[in-house]
Short mmCIF file of C-alpha atoms in Angstrom, two decimals:
data_model
loop_
_atom_site.label_atom_id
_atom_site.label_comp_id
_atom_site.label_asym_id
_atom_site.label_seq_id
_atom_site.Cartn_x
_atom_site.Cartn_y
_atom_site.Cartn_z
CA MET Q 1 119.90 2.60 29.42
CA ARG Q 2 119.67 0.36 26.37
CA ILE Q 3 118.06 -2.39 28.46
CA LYS Q 4 115.43 -0.01 29.82
CA ARG Q 5 114.78 1.31 26.33
CA LYS Q 6 114.29 -2.22 24.99
CA GLU Q 7 111.97 -3.04 27.87
CA LYS Q 8 109.89 0.05 27.13
CA GLU Q 9 109.75 -0.87 23.42
CA ALA Q 10 108.63 -4.41 24.30
CA VAL Q 11 105.93 -3.08 26.61
CA SER Q 12 104.78 -0.67 23.91
CA ARG Q 13 104.59 -3.47 21.34
CA ARG Q 14 102.54 -5.63 23.72
CA LYS Q 15 100.17 -2.75 24.43
CA TYR Q 16 99.81 -2.06 20.71
CA LYS Q 17 99.14 -5.73 20.03
CA ALA Q 18 96.57 -5.90 22.83
CA THR Q 19 94.95 -2.71 21.59
CA ALA Q 20 94.76 -4.05 18.03
CA GLU Q 21 93.26 -7.35 19.22
CA ASN Q 22 90.70 -5.53 21.36
CA LEU Q 23 89.80 -3.31 18.42
CA ILE Q 24 89.23 -6.31 16.16
CA ILE Q 25 87.17 -8.15 18.78
CA ASP Q 26 85.11 -5.05 19.57
CA SER Q 27 84.49 -4.46 15.87
CA VAL Q 28 83.30 -8.03 15.34
CA VAL Q 29 81.04 -7.84 18.41
CA TRP Q 30 79.53 -4.54 17.30
CA ILE Q 31 78.93 -5.83 13.77
CA LEU Q 32 77.17 -8.92 15.13
CA LEU Q 33 75.08 -6.84 17.53
CA ILE Q 34 74.03 -4.48 14.74
CA LEU Q 35 73.05 -7.42 12.52
CA ILE Q 36 71.03 -9.00 15.33
CA LEU Q 37 69.35 -5.64 16.00
CA ILE Q 38 68.40 -5.28 12.34
CA ILE Q 39 67.11 -8.84 12.11
CA THR Q 40 64.96 -8.51 15.25
CA ALA Q 41 63.83 -4.89 14.92
CA TYR Q 42 63.12 -4.64 11.19
CA PRO Q 43 59.99 -6.87 11.21
CA PHE Q 44 58.39 -4.54 13.78
CA TYR Q 45 59.46 -1.50 11.78
CA TYR Q 46 58.04 -3.07 8.62
CA ILE Q 47 54.67 -3.54 10.32
CA VAL Q 48 54.68 0.14 11.31
CA VAL Q 49 55.49 1.14 7.71
CA ALA Q 50 52.68 -1.09 6.43
CA SER Q 51 50.19 0.43 8.87
CA PHE Q 52 50.80 3.90 7.41
CA SER Q 53 50.78 2.77 3.77
CA GLU Q 54 47.90 3.02 1.34
CA GLY Q 55 46.46 -0.46 0.84
CA TYR Q 56 46.45 -0.73 -2.96
CA ASP Q 57 49.91 0.80 -3.21
CA PHE Q 58 51.31 -1.55 -0.55
CA MET Q 59 50.04 -4.57 -2.48
CA ARG Q 60 52.23 -3.56 -5.43
CA GLY Q 61 55.31 -4.33 -3.32
CA GLY Q 62 58.55 -2.44 -3.09
CA VAL Q 63 57.71 -0.77 0.24
CA TYR Q 64 60.55 -1.52 2.64
CA PHE Q 65 61.68 1.49 4.67
CA PHE Q 66 59.12 4.30 4.22
CA PRO Q 67 55.47 4.43 3.13
CA ARG Q 68 55.30 5.26 -0.57
CA LYS Q 69 51.83 6.72 -0.09
CA PHE Q 70 51.35 7.83 3.49
CA THR Q 71 47.83 7.53 4.88
CA LEU Q 72 45.95 7.30 8.17
CA PHE Q 73 43.01 5.52 6.57
CA ASN Q 74 44.01 2.14 8.08
CA TYR Q 75 43.79 3.50 11.63
CA GLN Q 76 40.59 5.36 10.81
CA ALA Q 77 39.04 2.15 9.46
CA LEU Q 78 40.21 0.23 12.52
CA LEU Q 79 39.07 2.74 15.14
CA SER Q 80 35.74 3.35 13.45
CA ASN Q 81 34.81 -0.34 13.59
CA GLU Q 82 32.57 -1.02 16.57
CA LYS Q 83 33.73 -4.62 16.99
CA TRP Q 84 37.39 -3.63 17.16
CA ILE Q 85 36.61 -0.86 19.65
CA ARG Q 86 34.68 -3.28 21.83
CA ALA Q 87 37.52 -5.81 21.57
CA PHE Q 88 39.97 -3.15 22.76
CA GLY Q 89 37.70 -2.45 25.73
CA VAL Q 90 37.41 -6.13 26.65
CA SER Q 91 41.17 -6.65 26.40
CA THR Q 92 41.86 -3.54 28.47
CA ALA Q 93 39.39 -4.57 31.17
CA ARG Q 94 40.67 -8.14 31.39
CA THR Q 95 44.28 -6.95 31.47
CA LEU Q 96 43.76 -4.43 34.27
CA LEU Q 97 41.49 -6.56 36.44
CA GLY Q 98 43.27 -9.83 35.68
CA THR Q 99 46.70 -8.41 36.43
CA LEU Q 100 45.53 -6.92 39.72
CA LEU Q 101 43.81 -10.06 40.98
CA THR Q 102 46.52 -12.44 39.76
CA THR Q 103 49.24 -10.38 41.42
CA VAL Q 104 47.40 -10.13 44.75
CA ILE Q 105 46.32 -13.78 44.92
CA THR Q 106 49.67 -15.15 43.75
CA CYS Q 107 51.56 -13.05 46.30
CA LEU Q 108 49.25 -14.09 49.14
CA VAL Q 109 49.49 -17.80 48.31
CA SER Q 110 53.25 -17.62 47.76
CA PHE Q 111 53.82 -15.86 51.07
CA THR Q 112 51.65 -18.38 52.91
CA PHE Q 113 53.37 -21.40 51.37
CA SER Q 114 56.80 -19.92 52.11
CA ARG Q 115 56.24 -19.86 55.88
CA PRO Q 116 58.21 -22.65 57.62
CA ASP Q 117 55.54 -23.02 60.34
CA LEU Q 118 52.71 -23.70 57.86
CA ALA Q 119 50.94 -26.97 58.62
CA PHE Q 120 51.30 -29.46 55.75
CA GLY Q 121 53.43 -26.89 53.93
CA LYS Q 122 55.50 -29.52 52.11
CA PHE Q 123 52.34 -31.23 50.86
CA TYR Q 124 50.92 -27.96 49.51
CA ARG Q 125 54.19 -27.15 47.75
CA PHE Q 126 54.21 -30.67 46.27
CA LEU Q 127 50.70 -30.11 44.89
CA VAL Q 128 51.87 -26.91 43.21
CA VAL Q 129 54.82 -28.64 41.53
CA PHE Q 130 52.68 -31.66 40.60
CA SER Q 131 50.00 -29.48 39.03
CA MET Q 132 52.61 -27.70 36.92
CA TYR Q 133 53.53 -30.93 35.14
CA VAL Q 134 50.28 -32.88 35.20
CA SER Q 135 47.11 -31.53 33.57
CA GLY Q 136 43.68 -33.04 33.17
CA GLY Q 137 43.36 -31.84 29.59
CA ILE Q 138 41.15 -29.38 27.80
CA ILE Q 139 37.91 -31.36 28.09
CA PRO Q 140 37.94 -31.70 31.92
CA TYR Q 141 39.05 -28.07 32.04
CA TYR Q 142 36.06 -27.02 29.94
CA ILE Q 143 33.69 -29.11 32.08
CA THR Q 144 35.07 -27.42 35.20
CA LEU Q 145 34.52 -23.98 33.71
CA ARG Q 146 30.99 -24.93 32.67
CA ASN Q 147 30.16 -26.23 36.17
CA LEU Q 148 31.42 -22.94 37.56
CA HIS Q 149 29.01 -21.16 35.16
CA ILE Q 150 31.69 -18.87 33.76
CA VAL Q 151 31.72 -20.16 30.15
CA ASN Q 152 30.75 -17.38 27.73
CA THR Q 153 31.18 -14.75 30.44
CA PHE Q 154 33.82 -12.13 31.07
CA TRP Q 155 35.00 -13.98 34.19
CA VAL Q 156 36.34 -16.88 32.13
CA TYR Q 157 39.24 -14.54 31.36
CA ILE Q 158 39.85 -13.69 35.03
CA PHE Q 159 39.21 -16.61 37.41
CA PRO Q 160 41.30 -19.36 35.74
CA ALA Q 161 44.34 -17.05 35.57
CA MET Q 162 44.20 -15.81 39.15
CA LEU Q 163 46.75 -18.42 40.25
CA ASN Q 164 49.97 -18.74 38.27
CA LEU Q 165 51.69 -21.91 39.48
CA TYR Q 166 55.10 -21.02 38.08
CA PHE Q 167 55.08 -17.64 39.78
CA ILE Q 168 53.86 -19.27 42.98
CA MET Q 169 57.06 -21.32 43.00
CA VAL Q 170 59.13 -18.22 42.24
CA GLY Q 171 57.26 -16.31 44.94
CA ILE Q 172 57.82 -19.07 47.50
CA ASN Q 173 61.54 -18.89 46.80
CA PHE Q 174 61.51 -15.10 47.03
CA PHE Q 175 59.48 -14.80 50.24
CA SER Q 176 61.60 -17.54 51.82
CA SER Q 177 64.62 -15.27 51.42
CA ILE Q 178 63.02 -12.64 53.68
CA PRO Q 179 64.45 -13.11 57.18
CA THR Q 180 62.00 -14.84 59.48
CA SER Q 181 63.05 -12.48 62.27
CA LEU Q 182 61.40 -9.57 60.44
CA ILE Q 183 58.08 -11.39 60.30
CA GLU Q 184 58.36 -12.51 63.91
CA SER Q 185 59.24 -9.00 65.11
CA ALA Q 186 56.14 -7.65 63.35
CA LYS Q 187 54.00 -10.27 65.09
CA LEU Q 188 55.57 -9.40 68.45
CA ASP Q 189 54.48 -5.82 67.85
CA GLY Q 190 50.91 -7.04 67.45
CA ALA Q 191 50.67 -7.47 63.68
CA SER Q 192 48.61 -10.32 62.28
CA ASP Q 193 49.77 -12.56 59.45
CA LEU Q 194 48.10 -10.27 56.93
CA GLY Q 195 49.57 -7.25 58.67
CA ALA Q 196 53.07 -8.75 58.45
CA PHE Q 197 52.47 -9.49 54.79
CA PHE Q 198 51.30 -6.00 53.86
CA ARG Q 199 53.68 -4.07 56.12
CA ILE Q 200 56.87 -6.16 55.89
CA ALA Q 201 56.85 -8.65 53.03
CA LEU Q 202 55.02 -6.65 50.38
CA PRO Q 203 57.23 -3.51 50.51
CA LEU Q 204 60.29 -5.76 50.07
CA SER Q 205 58.77 -7.54 47.06
CA THR Q 206 58.80 -4.78 44.45
CA PRO Q 207 60.98 -6.67 41.90
CA PHE Q 208 58.88 -9.82 42.18
CA ILE Q 209 55.58 -7.92 42.00
CA ALA Q 210 56.71 -5.85 38.99
CA THR Q 211 57.88 -8.95 37.11
CA LEU Q 212 54.70 -10.84 37.95
CA ALA Q 213 52.50 -7.91 36.91
CA LEU Q 214 54.38 -7.42 33.63
CA PHE Q 215 54.21 -11.08 32.60
CA THR Q 216 50.56 -11.33 33.63
CA ALA Q 217 49.60 -8.18 31.74
CA VAL Q 218 51.35 -9.37 28.58
CA ASN Q 219 49.68 -12.79 28.82
CA GLN Q 220 46.26 -11.28 29.41
CA TRP Q 221 46.60 -8.77 26.58
CA ASN Q 222 47.85 -11.34 24.05
CA ALA Q 223 45.55 -14.22 25.05
CA TRP Q 224 43.16 -15.41 22.35
CA LEU Q 225 42.67 -19.17 22.88
CA ASP Q 226 40.25 -18.68 25.77
CA SER Q 227 38.25 -16.25 23.65
CA ALA Q 228 38.11 -18.83 20.85
CA TYR Q 229 37.28 -21.88 22.99
CA TYR Q 230 35.17 -20.63 25.89
CA VAL Q 231 33.34 -17.58 24.51
CA ASN Q 232 30.54 -17.49 21.94
CA SER Q 233 29.36 -13.91 22.33
CA GLU Q 234 30.84 -11.48 19.82
CA GLY Q 235 30.70 -8.75 22.44
CA LEU Q 236 33.25 -10.63 24.59
CA ARG Q 237 35.89 -11.17 21.90
CA THR Q 238 39.36 -9.81 22.63
CA ILE Q 239 41.68 -7.78 20.43
CA ALA Q 240 44.05 -10.74 20.10
CA TYR Q 241 41.21 -12.92 18.83
CA ARG Q 242 40.17 -10.25 16.33
CA MET Q 243 43.72 -10.06 15.02
CA MET Q 244 43.98 -13.84 14.67
CA THR Q 245 40.75 -14.02 12.70
CA ALA Q 246 41.90 -11.12 10.52
CA ILE Q 247 45.31 -12.68 9.85
CA ASN Q 248 43.82 -16.09 9.04
CA GLN Q 249 41.24 -14.81 6.62
CA THR Q 250 41.80 -15.25 2.88
CA ARG Q 251 42.79 -12.27 0.78
CA GLY Q 252 40.13 -13.05 -1.80
CA GLN Q 253 37.32 -12.13 0.56
CA GLN Q 254 35.96 -8.61 0.66
CA SER Q 255 35.56 -8.92 4.43
CA ASN Q 256 35.81 -11.62 7.05
CA ALA Q 257 32.90 -13.21 8.81
CA GLY Q 258 32.77 -10.50 11.46
CA GLY Q 259 33.08 -7.61 9.02
CA ASP Q 260 36.37 -6.49 10.54
CA ILE Q 261 38.35 -5.68 7.39
CA VAL Q 262 37.24 -2.89 5.10
CA ALA Q 263 38.46 -4.14 1.72
CA THR Q 264 40.74 -6.73 0.16
CA ALA Q 265 43.31 -4.11 -0.78
CA THR Q 266 43.65 -2.92 2.80
CA THR Q 267 43.62 -6.33 4.51
CA MET Q 268 47.34 -6.40 5.23
CA THR Q 269 47.58 -2.73 6.15
CA THR Q 270 44.56 -2.93 8.46
CA GLN Q 271 46.09 -5.97 10.14
CA ALA Q 272 49.33 -4.02 10.54
CA SER Q 273 47.54 -1.08 12.15
CA ALA Q 274 45.81 -3.48 14.55
CA MET Q 275 49.17 -5.03 15.48
CA VAL Q 276 50.76 -1.63 16.10
CA THR Q 277 47.81 -0.49 18.20
CA SER Q 278 47.89 -3.68 20.28
CA MET Q 279 51.64 -3.35 20.90
CA LEU Q 280 51.52 0.25 22.10
CA PRO Q 281 50.17 -0.37 25.65
CA ILE Q 282 52.89 -2.92 26.48
CA MET Q 283 55.59 -0.73 24.91
CA CYS Q 284 54.44 2.22 27.03
CA VAL Q 285 54.36 0.26 30.28
CA TYR Q 286 57.58 -1.74 29.92
CA PRO Q 287 60.11 1.14 30.28
CA PHE Q 288 58.71 1.99 33.71
CA LEU Q 289 59.03 -1.62 34.90
CA GLN Q 290 62.31 -2.49 33.20
CA LYS Q 291 64.57 -1.93 36.20
CA TYR Q 292 62.36 -4.10 38.38
CA PHE Q 293 61.98 -6.64 35.60
CA VAL Q 294 65.76 -7.19 35.35
CA GLN Q 295 65.92 -7.79 39.11
CA GLY Q 296 62.81 -9.94 39.13
CA ILE Q 297 63.93 -12.44 36.48
CA MET Q 298 67.03 -13.16 38.58
CA ILE Q 299 64.93 -14.23 41.58
CA GLY Q 300 65.90 -17.75 42.47
CA ALA Q 301 68.68 -17.88 39.88
CA VAL Q 302 71.47 -17.85 42.48
CA LYS Q 303 71.59 -19.68 45.78
CA GLU Q 304 73.93 -18.34 48.43
#
């Protein structure tokens, strides 16, 4: 009896020790996670606070967690400016159309290159990899765009981004994992190559398509270099370009060259409202694609 009692006491002590160690480790992990959350989330929260703060009062400092003088004037000034409204429209149009075309074209090319019976398939895949690492530079790129007559047009935002080489490689790997027997059975039933793609491959590609669409939409919405380099018309400027010009302007000016900021006192708060407004579309779309996004980023990560 004494031996059994001692064994039970020893087991209890080991369980208590393990429980105490787990509690300490869990506490440290939770503290670190909370600190990381604060460090990463607070800058976004601060921008939101600034966007609802009165400009002159915000310049005094001391606003950290809540607006000292709450106002909607920054959003009213932003949304009443014709250039900002037009920039929102251009960014929305390029994001919707660009995401659609890039997703369709990238999927079609990836599926074609993934077929083992494709003539010169290895050569085409080599060109994709080679083009990812070797670029002609910005000057030949500009000359190409000019020869295509798309410089200073809306299509300069769409056509160059219709093929994403990185996602072509990811798509090739993904479509290669689809059993060839499924494609062959569809062809035996009379389906063409496009029919097999739309009826067999595409329904099985939801994670890849969602990931591709999300990354493409974010890139299109946040792009500003193409608007700065290849567009001269003010009516074709994007929201990202407007924000960059607003952020880079000096505080001593009453307004920037495009007349985007209302007054010096509200420069920072107007910029903050523009940032919040530009983040909202992506924040609204991401929750619906999150489950596919987690699956999609793992495509090609593990080889069985």
